[in-house]
Tab-separated table of C-alpha atoms in Angstrom:
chain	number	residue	atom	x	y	z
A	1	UNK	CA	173.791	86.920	118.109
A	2	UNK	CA	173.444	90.358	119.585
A	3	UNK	CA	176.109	92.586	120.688
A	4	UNK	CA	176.511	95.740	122.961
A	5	UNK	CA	179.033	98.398	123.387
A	6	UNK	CA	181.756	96.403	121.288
A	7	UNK	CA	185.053	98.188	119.471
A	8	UNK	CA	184.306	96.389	116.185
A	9	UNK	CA	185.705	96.852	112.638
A	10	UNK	CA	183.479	94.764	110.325
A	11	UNK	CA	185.377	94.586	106.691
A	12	UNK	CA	183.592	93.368	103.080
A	13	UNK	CA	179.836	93.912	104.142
A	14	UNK	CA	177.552	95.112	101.689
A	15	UNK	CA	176.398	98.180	103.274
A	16	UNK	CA	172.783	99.004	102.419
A	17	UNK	CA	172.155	102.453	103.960
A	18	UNK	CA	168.843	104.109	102.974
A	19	UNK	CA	169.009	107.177	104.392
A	20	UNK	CA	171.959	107.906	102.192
A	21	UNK	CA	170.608	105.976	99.225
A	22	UNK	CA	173.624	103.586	98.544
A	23	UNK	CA	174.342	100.086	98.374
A	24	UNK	CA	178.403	99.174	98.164
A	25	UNK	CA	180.589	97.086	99.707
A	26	UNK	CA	182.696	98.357	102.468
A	27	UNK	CA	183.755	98.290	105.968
A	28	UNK	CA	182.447	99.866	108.966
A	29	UNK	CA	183.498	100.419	112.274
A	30	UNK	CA	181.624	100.489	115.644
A	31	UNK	CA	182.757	102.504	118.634
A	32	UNK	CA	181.393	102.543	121.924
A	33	UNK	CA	178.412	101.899	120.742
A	34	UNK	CA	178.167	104.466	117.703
A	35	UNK	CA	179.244	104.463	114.117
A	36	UNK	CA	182.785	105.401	113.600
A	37	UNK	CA	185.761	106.178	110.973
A	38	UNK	CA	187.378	102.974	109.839
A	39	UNK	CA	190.974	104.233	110.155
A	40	UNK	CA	190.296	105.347	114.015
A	41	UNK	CA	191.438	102.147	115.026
A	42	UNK	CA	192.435	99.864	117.048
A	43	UNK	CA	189.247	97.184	117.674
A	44	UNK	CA	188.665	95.005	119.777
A	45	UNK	CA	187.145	92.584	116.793
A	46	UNK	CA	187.765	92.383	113.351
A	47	UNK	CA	185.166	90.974	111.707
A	48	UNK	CA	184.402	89.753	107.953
A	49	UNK	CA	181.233	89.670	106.716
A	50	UNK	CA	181.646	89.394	102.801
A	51	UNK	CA	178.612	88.170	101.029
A	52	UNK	CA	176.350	89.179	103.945
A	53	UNK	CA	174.547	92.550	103.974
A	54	UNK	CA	174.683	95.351	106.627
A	55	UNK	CA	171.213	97.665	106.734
A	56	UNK	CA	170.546	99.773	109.754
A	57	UNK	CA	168.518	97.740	112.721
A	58	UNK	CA	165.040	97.009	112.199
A	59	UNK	CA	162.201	99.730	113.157
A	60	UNK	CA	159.221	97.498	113.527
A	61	UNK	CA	156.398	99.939	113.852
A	62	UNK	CA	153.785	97.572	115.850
A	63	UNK	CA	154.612	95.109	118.064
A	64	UNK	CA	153.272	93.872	121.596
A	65	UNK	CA	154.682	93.072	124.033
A	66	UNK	CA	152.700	92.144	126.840
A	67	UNK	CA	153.715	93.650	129.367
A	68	UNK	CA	152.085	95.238	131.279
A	69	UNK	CA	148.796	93.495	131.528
A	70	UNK	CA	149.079	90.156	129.975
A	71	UNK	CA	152.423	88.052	131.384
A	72	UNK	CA	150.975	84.931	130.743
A	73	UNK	CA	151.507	85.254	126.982
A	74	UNK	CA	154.838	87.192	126.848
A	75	UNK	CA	157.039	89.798	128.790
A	76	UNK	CA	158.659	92.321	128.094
A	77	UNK	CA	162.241	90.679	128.208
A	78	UNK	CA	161.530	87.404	126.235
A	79	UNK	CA	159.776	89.623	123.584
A	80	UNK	CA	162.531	91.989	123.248
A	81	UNK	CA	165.095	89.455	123.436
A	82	UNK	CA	163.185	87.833	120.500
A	83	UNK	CA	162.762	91.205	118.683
A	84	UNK	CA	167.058	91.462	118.947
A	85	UNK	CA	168.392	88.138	117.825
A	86	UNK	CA	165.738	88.444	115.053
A	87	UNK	CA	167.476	91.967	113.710
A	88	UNK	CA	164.682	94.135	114.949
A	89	UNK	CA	166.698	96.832	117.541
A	90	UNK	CA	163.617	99.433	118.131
A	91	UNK	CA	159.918	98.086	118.506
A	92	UNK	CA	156.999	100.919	118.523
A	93	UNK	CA	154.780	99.741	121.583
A	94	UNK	CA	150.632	100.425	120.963
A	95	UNK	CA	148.868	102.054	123.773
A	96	UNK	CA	146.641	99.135	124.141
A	97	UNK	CA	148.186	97.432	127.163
A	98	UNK	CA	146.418	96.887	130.637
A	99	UNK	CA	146.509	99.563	132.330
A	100	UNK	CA	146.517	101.231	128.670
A	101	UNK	CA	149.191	104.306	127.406
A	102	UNK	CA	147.184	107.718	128.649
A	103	UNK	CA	149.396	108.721	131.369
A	104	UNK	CA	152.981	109.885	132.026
A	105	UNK	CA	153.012	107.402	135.060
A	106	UNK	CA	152.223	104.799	132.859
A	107	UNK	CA	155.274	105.879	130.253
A	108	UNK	CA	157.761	105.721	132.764
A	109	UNK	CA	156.412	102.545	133.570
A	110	UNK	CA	156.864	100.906	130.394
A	111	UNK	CA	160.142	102.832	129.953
A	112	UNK	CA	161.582	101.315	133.426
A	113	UNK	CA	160.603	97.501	132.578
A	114	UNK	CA	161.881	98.123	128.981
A	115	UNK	CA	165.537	99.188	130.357
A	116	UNK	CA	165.717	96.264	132.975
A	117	UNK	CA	164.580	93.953	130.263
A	118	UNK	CA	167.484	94.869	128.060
A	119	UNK	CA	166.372	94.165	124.578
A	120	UNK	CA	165.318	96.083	121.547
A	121	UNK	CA	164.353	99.278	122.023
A	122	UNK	CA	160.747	100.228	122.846
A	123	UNK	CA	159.111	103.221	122.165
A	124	UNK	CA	155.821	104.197	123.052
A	125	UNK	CA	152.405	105.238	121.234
A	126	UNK	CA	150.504	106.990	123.215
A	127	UNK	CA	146.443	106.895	123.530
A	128	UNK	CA	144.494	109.004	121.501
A	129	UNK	CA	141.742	108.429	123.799
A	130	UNK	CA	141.780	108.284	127.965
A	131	UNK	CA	141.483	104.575	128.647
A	132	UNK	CA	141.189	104.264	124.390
A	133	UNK	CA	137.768	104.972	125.263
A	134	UNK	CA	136.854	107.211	122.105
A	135	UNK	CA	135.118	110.121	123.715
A	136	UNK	CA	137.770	112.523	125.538
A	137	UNK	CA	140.886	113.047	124.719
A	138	UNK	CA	144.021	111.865	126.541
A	139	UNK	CA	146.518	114.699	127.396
A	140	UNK	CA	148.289	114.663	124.360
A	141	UNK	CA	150.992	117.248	125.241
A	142	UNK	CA	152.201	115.111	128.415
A	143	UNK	CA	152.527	112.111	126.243
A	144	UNK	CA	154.408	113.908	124.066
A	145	UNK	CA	156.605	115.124	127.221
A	146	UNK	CA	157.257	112.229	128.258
A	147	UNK	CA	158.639	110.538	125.089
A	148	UNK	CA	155.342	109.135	123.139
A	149	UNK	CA	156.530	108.768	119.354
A	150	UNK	CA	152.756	109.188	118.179
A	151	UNK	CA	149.290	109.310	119.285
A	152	UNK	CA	146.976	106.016	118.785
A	153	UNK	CA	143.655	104.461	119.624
A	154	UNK	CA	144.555	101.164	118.481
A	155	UNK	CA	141.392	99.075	117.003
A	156	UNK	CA	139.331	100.960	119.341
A	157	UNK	CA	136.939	102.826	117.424
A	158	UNK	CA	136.873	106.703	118.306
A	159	UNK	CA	133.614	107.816	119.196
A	160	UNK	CA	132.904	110.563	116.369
A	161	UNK	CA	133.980	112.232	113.803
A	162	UNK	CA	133.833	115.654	115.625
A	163	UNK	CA	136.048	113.308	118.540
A	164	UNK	CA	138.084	112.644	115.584
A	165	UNK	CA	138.751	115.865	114.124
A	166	UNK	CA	139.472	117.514	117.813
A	167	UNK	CA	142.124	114.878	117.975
A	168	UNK	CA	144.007	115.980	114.907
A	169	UNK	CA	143.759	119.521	115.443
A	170	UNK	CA	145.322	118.487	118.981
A	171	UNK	CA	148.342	116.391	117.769
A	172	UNK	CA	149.176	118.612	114.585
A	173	UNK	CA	149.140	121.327	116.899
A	174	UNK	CA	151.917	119.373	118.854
A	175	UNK	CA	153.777	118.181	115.367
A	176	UNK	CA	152.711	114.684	116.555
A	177	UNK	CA	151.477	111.726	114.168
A	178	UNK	CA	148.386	109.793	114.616
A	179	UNK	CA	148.718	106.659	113.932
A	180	UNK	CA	145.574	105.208	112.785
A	181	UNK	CA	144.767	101.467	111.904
A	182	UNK	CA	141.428	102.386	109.049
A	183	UNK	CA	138.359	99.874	110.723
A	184	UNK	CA	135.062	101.330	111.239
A	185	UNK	CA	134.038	99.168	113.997
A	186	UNK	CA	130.148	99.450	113.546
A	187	UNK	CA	130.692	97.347	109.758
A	188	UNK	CA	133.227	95.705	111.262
A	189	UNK	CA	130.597	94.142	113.431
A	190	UNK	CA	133.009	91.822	115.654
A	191	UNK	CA	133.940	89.401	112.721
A	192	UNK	CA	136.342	87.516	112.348
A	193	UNK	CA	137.194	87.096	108.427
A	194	UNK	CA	136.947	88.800	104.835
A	195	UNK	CA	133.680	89.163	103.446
A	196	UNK	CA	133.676	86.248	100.509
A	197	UNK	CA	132.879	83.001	99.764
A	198	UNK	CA	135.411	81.279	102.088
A	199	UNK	CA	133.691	82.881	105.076
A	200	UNK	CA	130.179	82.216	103.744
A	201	UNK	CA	131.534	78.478	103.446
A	202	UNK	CA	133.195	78.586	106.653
A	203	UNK	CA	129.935	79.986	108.203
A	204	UNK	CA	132.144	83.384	109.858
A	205	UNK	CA	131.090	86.628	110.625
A	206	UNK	CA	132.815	88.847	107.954
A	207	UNK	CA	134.119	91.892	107.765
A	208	UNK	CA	133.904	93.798	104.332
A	209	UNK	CA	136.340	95.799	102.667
A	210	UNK	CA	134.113	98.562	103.204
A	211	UNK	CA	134.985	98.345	106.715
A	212	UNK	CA	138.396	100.081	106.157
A	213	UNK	CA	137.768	101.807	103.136
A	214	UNK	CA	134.997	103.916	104.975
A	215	UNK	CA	137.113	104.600	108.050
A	216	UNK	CA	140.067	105.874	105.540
A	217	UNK	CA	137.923	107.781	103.624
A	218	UNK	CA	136.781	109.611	106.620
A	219	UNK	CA	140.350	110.608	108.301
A	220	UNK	CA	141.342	111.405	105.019
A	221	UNK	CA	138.522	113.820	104.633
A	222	UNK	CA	139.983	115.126	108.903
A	223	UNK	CA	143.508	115.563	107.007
A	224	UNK	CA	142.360	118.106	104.036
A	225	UNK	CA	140.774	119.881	106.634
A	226	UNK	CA	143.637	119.789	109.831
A	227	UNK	CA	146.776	118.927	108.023
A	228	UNK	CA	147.741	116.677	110.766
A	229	UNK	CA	149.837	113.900	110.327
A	230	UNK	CA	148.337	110.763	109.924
A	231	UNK	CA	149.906	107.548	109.935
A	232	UNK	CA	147.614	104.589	108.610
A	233	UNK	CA	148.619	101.219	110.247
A	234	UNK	CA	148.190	97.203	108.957
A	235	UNK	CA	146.269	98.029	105.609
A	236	UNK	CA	144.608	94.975	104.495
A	237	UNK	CA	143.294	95.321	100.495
A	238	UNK	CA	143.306	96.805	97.125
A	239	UNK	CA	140.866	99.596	97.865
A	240	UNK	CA	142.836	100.842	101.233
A	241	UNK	CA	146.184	101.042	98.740
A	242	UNK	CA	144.213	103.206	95.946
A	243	UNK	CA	142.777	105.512	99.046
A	244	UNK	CA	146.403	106.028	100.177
A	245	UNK	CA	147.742	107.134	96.453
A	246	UNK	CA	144.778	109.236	96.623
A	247	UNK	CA	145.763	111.033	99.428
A	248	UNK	CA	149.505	111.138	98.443
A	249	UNK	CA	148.705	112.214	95.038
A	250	UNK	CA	146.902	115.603	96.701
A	251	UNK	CA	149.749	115.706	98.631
A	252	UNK	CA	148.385	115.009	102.564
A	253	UNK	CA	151.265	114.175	105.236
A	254	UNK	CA	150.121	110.542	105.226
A	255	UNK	CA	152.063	107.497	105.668
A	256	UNK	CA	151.578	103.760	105.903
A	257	UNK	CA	152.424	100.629	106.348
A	258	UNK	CA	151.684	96.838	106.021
A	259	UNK	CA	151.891	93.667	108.294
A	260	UNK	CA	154.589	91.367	106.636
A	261	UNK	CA	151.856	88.520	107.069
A	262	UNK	CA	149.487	89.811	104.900
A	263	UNK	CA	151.692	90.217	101.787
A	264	UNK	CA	151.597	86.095	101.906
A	265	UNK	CA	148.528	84.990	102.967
A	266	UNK	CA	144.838	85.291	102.112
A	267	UNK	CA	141.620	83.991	103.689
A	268	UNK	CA	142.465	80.754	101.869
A	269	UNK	CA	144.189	80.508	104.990
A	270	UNK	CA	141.414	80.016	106.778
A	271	UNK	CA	140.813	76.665	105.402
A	272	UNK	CA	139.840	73.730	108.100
A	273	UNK	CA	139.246	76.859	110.266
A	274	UNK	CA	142.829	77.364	111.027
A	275	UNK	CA	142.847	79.739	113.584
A	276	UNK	CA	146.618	80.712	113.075
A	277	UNK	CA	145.339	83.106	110.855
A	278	UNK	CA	142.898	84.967	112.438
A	279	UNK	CA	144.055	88.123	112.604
A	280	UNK	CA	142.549	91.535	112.548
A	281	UNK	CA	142.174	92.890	109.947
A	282	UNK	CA	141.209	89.881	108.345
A	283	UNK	CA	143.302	87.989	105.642
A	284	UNK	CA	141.447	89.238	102.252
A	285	UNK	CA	141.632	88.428	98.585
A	286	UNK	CA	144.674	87.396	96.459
A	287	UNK	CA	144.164	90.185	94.288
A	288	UNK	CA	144.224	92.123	97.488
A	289	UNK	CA	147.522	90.665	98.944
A	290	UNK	CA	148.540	91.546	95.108
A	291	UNK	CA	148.125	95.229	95.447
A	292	UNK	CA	149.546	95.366	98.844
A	293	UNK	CA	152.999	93.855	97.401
A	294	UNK	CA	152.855	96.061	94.509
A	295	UNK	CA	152.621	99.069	96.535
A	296	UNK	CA	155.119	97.821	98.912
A	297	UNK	CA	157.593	97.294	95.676
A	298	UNK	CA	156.657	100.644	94.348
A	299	UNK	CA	156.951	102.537	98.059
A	300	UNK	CA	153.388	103.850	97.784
A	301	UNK	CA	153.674	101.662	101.539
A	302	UNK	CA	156.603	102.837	103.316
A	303	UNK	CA	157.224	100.391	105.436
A	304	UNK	CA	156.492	96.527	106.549
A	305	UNK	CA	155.617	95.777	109.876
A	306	UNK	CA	155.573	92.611	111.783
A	307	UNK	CA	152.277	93.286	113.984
A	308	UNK	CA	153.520	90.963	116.486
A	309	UNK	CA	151.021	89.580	119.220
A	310	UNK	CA	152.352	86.771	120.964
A	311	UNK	CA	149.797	84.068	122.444
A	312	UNK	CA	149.616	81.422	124.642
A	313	UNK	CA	148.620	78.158	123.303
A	314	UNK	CA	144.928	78.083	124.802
A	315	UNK	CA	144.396	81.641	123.018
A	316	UNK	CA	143.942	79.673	119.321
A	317	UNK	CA	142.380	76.480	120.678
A	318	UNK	CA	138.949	77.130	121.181
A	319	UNK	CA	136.354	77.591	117.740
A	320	UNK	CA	137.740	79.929	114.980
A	321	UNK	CA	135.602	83.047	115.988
A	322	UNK	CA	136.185	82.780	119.901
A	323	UNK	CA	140.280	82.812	119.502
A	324	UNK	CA	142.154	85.884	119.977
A	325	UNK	CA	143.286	87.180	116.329
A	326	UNK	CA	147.304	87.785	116.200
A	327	UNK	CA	150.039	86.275	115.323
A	328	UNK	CA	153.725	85.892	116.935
A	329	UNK	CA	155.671	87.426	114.239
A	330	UNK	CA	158.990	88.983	115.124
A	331	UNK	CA	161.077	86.224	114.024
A	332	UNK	CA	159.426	85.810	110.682
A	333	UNK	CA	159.584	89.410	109.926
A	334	UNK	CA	163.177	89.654	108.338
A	335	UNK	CA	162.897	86.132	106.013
A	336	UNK	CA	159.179	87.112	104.723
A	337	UNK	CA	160.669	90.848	103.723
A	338	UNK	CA	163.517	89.373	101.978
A	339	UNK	CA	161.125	86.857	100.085
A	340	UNK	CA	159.868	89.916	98.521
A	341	UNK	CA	163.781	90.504	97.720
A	342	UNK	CA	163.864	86.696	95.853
A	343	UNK	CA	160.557	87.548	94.125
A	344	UNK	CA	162.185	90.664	92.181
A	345	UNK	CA	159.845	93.267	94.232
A	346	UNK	CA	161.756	94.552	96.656
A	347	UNK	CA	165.796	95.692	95.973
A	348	UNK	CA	167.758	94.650	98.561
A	349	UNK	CA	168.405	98.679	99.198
A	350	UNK	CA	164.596	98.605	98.745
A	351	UNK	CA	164.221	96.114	101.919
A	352	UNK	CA	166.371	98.214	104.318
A	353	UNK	CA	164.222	101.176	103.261
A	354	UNK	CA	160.794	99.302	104.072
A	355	UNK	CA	161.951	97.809	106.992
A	356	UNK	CA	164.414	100.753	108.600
A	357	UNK	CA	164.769	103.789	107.081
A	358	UNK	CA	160.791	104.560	106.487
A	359	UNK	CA	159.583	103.005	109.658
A	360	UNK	CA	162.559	105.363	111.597
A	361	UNK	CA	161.155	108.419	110.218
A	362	UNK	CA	157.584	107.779	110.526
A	363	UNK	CA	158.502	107.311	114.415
A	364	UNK	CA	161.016	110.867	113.676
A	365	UNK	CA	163.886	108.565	115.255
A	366	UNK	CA	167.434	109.373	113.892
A	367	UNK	CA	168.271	105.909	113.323
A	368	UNK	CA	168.135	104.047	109.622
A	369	UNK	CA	171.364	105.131	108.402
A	370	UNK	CA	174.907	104.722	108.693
A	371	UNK	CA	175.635	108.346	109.633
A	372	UNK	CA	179.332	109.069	111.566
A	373	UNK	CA	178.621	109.960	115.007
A	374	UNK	CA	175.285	107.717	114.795
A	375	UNK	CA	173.692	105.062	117.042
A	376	UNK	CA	175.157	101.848	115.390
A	377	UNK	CA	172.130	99.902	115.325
A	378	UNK	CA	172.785	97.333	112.915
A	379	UNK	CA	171.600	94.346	111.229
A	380	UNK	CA	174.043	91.780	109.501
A	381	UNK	CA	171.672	89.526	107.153
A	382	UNK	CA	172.714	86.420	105.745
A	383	UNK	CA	170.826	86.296	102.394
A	384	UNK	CA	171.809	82.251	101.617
A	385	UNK	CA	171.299	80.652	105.081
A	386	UNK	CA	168.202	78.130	104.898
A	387	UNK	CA	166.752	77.237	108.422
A	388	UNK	CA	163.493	75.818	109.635
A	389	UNK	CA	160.947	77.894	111.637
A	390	UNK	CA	160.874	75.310	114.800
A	391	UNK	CA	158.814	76.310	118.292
A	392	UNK	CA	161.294	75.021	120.405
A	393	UNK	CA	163.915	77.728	119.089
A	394	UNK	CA	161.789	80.252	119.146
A	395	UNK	CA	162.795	83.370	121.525
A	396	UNK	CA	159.128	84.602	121.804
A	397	UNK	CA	157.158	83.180	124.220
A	398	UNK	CA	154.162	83.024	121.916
A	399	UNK	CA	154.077	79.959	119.147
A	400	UNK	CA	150.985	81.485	117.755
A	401	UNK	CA	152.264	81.746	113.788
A	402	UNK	CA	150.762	80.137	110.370
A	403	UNK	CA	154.690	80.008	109.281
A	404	UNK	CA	155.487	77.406	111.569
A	405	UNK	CA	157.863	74.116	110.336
A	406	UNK	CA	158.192	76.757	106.775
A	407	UNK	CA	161.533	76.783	105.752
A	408	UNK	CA	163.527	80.383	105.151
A	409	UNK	CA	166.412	81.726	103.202
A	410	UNK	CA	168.076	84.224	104.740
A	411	UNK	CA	168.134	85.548	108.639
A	412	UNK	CA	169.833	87.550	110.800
A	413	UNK	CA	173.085	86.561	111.383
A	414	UNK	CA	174.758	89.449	113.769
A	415	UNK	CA	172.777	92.361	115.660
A	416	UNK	CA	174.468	95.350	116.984
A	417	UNK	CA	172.303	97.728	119.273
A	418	UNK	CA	174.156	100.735	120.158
C-alpha cells in the first residue's frame, strides 16, 4: 500500500491541494522521493488513478505510540506501519511516554527507534513540564534544538497559573506553540464520563463541561497577556467551540483541533458500560458533538485528529471506571473524516485541509501541499470502496475501538512517503 523512493507518474487523480487552494484533475509526478514536473520523464510507473483523489499525506496531530515505555500495547514499528497503510505519513508524538519528552537524550531516542522502525513520520512534543510534573519548567530551548515541534504537558495538570504564564512567556519567546489539551484536573476529579443523566444512571464519576471550559478560559486569559501561541488539543463540547471563536474573534494566535471520534459519538455510548468509549475527555452531549462538526465544517477547528492510544485487550476488561480511556484510532481516522465529506460538511478540498494542510502548519512542517521541489507525501483515497473494520486486519497492535465490525466507504488506497 505504501511506497518509498519510487519514479512515479500518476495520471487522472483529482488533486486536492490545500495549501494552494485547488481541487482539479491532473497528473503528478514523483521523483526520488519529491514532487516533480510531469514532462521530466521517464518513470519507472505509470499509474492511473481516475476517480480517486490525491491530498497531501495525513498530519495526525496526536497519536501514541508506545514506545518507549509501554511495548506490551504497541511499538513503535507496528504503530507507524499502521499510521502508513492508513494514509497518515507524519504522526505528532505527546511527551507523555515512560521515560517522558524533557530531555534531548530522550529526543534522539525517540528519533533513533522512529528511523529503524520505518513508518510514518514522528515528530516530537516536547514537555512543558520536567517529568510533566507541573511545577518547573523543562528546558524549553533544548527541546526546541533538538527538533520538538511544540511544547506540551499532556493531561497533566500544570501546577499554577503563575507556572502557566512563565511557560508561555518561555515558548513565545522561542516562537514555539503550546499545545494545550483545556482540563482542569481538580473538577475533573478522576472521572470517567460527561456530567448528565447517562452517568448518573450508569452510577460514574463525571466530569462537567466546566472542567474544560474553566481551563480554556484561563490560558486564554495567559494569551491576551503573553501572545504566545497556543494550540488547544481534543476539544470535547459546545462551550469549548464558542471559547475558541472568542479568542479568534479578538484575534489571539490560537489553534485547535478535534479527535475524529468525538464528532460521532456521545456518552450514549456508554450504554451497558461499554468501555470502548471511555476516553478522556469524556464523550458529551449530542448537541455537543453538533457544535464540534459545525465548527469543523466551518474551520473555526482546523484540523481532525485521530488521538490514537492503542491497548491491549486486558486494558478495557476490567469495570468501566478502572479501564484505561483511549481508543486505537489510526485506521478509522481517514473513513470517519470523509463521512463528514458524505454528510455535506466537509468539501472534499475541505477534508485535505482538516486533515493535512492545517494540522502541517500548526506543527510549522512544510508538507500539505503539492509544491515542485516538495516532499511527496501523498495520500491516494478511494472515495467508493466499502470494507469492514475487522481486528484481524488491523495493522495496530491495539483492537481497543467502538468502530469495530462498522462498515466504511472510502480508504486509503496508495501512500507515498517521500
Amino acid at each position: 500500500m505504501s511506497a518509498f523512493l519510487n519514479n512515479v507518474l500518476i495520471r487522472n487523480a483529482r488533486l486536492l491541494d490545500p495549501r494552494a487552494g485547488t481541487d482539479k484533475v491532473a497528473d503528478l509526478a514523483i521523483r526520488d522521493g519529491l514532487i516533480v514536473a510531469t514532462d521530466s520523464g521517464p518513470f519507472e510507473e505509470t499509474f492511473d488513478a481516475a476517480g480517486r483523489w490525491l491530498i497531501p499525506g495525513i498530519v495526525d496531530l496526536c497519536a501514541r505510540m508506545r514506545e518507549p515505555g509501554a511495548t506490551q500495547k504497541g511499538t513503535m514499528r507496528s504503530e507507524t506501519h499502521a499510521a502508513l497503510a492508513s494514509g497518515i505519513t507524519a504522526v505528532c508524538l505527546p511527551p507523555d511516554t515512560a521515560p517522558v519528552i524533557d530531555n534531548t537524550a530522550m529526543v534522539n531516542r525517540v528519533n533513533r527507534i522512529a528511523k529503524k522502525a520505518a513508518g510514518a513520520y514522528v515528530h516530537m512534543l516536547g514537555a512543558l513540564t520536567k517529568g510533566l510534573g507541573g511545577e518547573a519548567l523543562a528546558e524549553i530551548s533544548a527541546l526546541k534544538a533538538a527538533g520538538c515541534v511544540g511544547v506540551s504537558n499532556g493531561l497533566n495538570p500544570v501546577a499554577s497559573p503563575l507556572v502557566a504564564r512563565r511557560a508561555l512567556e518561555y515558548a513565545a519567546s522561542l516562537g514555539m506553540t503550546v499545545h494545550v489539551v483545556p482540563l482542569d484536573d481538580a473538577l475533573a476529579n478522576h472521572g470517567c464520563a460527561h456530567e448528565g443523566a447517562i452517568a448518573t444512571r450508569l452510577g460514574l464519576a463525571a466530569i462537567p463541561v466546566a472542567a474544560e471550559a474553566l481551563a480554556m478560559r484561563q490560558w486564554i486569559s495567559l494569551i491576551e497577556d503573553t501572545g504566545a501561541r497556543v494550540h488547544f488539543g481534543r476539544l470535547s463540547s459546545a462551550r469549548a467551540v464558542d471559547l475558541l471563536a472568542s479568542a479568534k474573534r479578538l484575534g489571539l494566535p490560537v489553534t485547535a483541533d478535534v479527535a475524529a471520534h468525538q464528532l460521532f459519538m456521545t456518552d450514549a455510548d456508554l450504554e451497558g458500560f461499554n468501555a470502548m468509549a471511555h476516553v478522556i475527555p469524556p464523550l458529551r452531549a449530542a448537541s455537543d458533538r453538533d457544535a464540534l462538526r459545525a465548527a469543523v465544517g466551518s474551520g473555526l477547528i482546523d484540523a481532525i485528529c485521530s488521538d490514537h492510544q492503542p491497548h491491549e485487550l486486558d486494558a478495557k476488561t476490567n469495570p468501566l471506571p478502572q479501564t484505561e480511556p483511549g481508543i486505537s484510532a489510526l485506521e478509522t481516522l481517514l473513513p470517519l473524516s470523509l463521512r463528514l465529506v458524505e454528510a455535506g460538511l466537509l468539501t472534499p478540498l475541505a477534508l485535505a485541509e482538516r486533515l493535512a494542510g492545517g494540522p502541517a502548519r500548526i506543527l510549522g512542517l512544510s508538507q500539505g501541499g503539492f509544491a515542485l521541489g516538495a516532499r511527496a507525501d501523498l495520500c491516494l483515497v478511494d472515495p467508493t470502496e466499502e470494507w469492514r473494520l475487522d481486528g484481524r486486519n488491523m495493522l495496530s497492535a491495539g483492537r481497543n475501538t467502538p468502530f469495530m465490525g462498522e462498515t466504511f466507504t472510502g480508504r486509503a488506497a496508495r501512500v507515498w512517503r517521500g
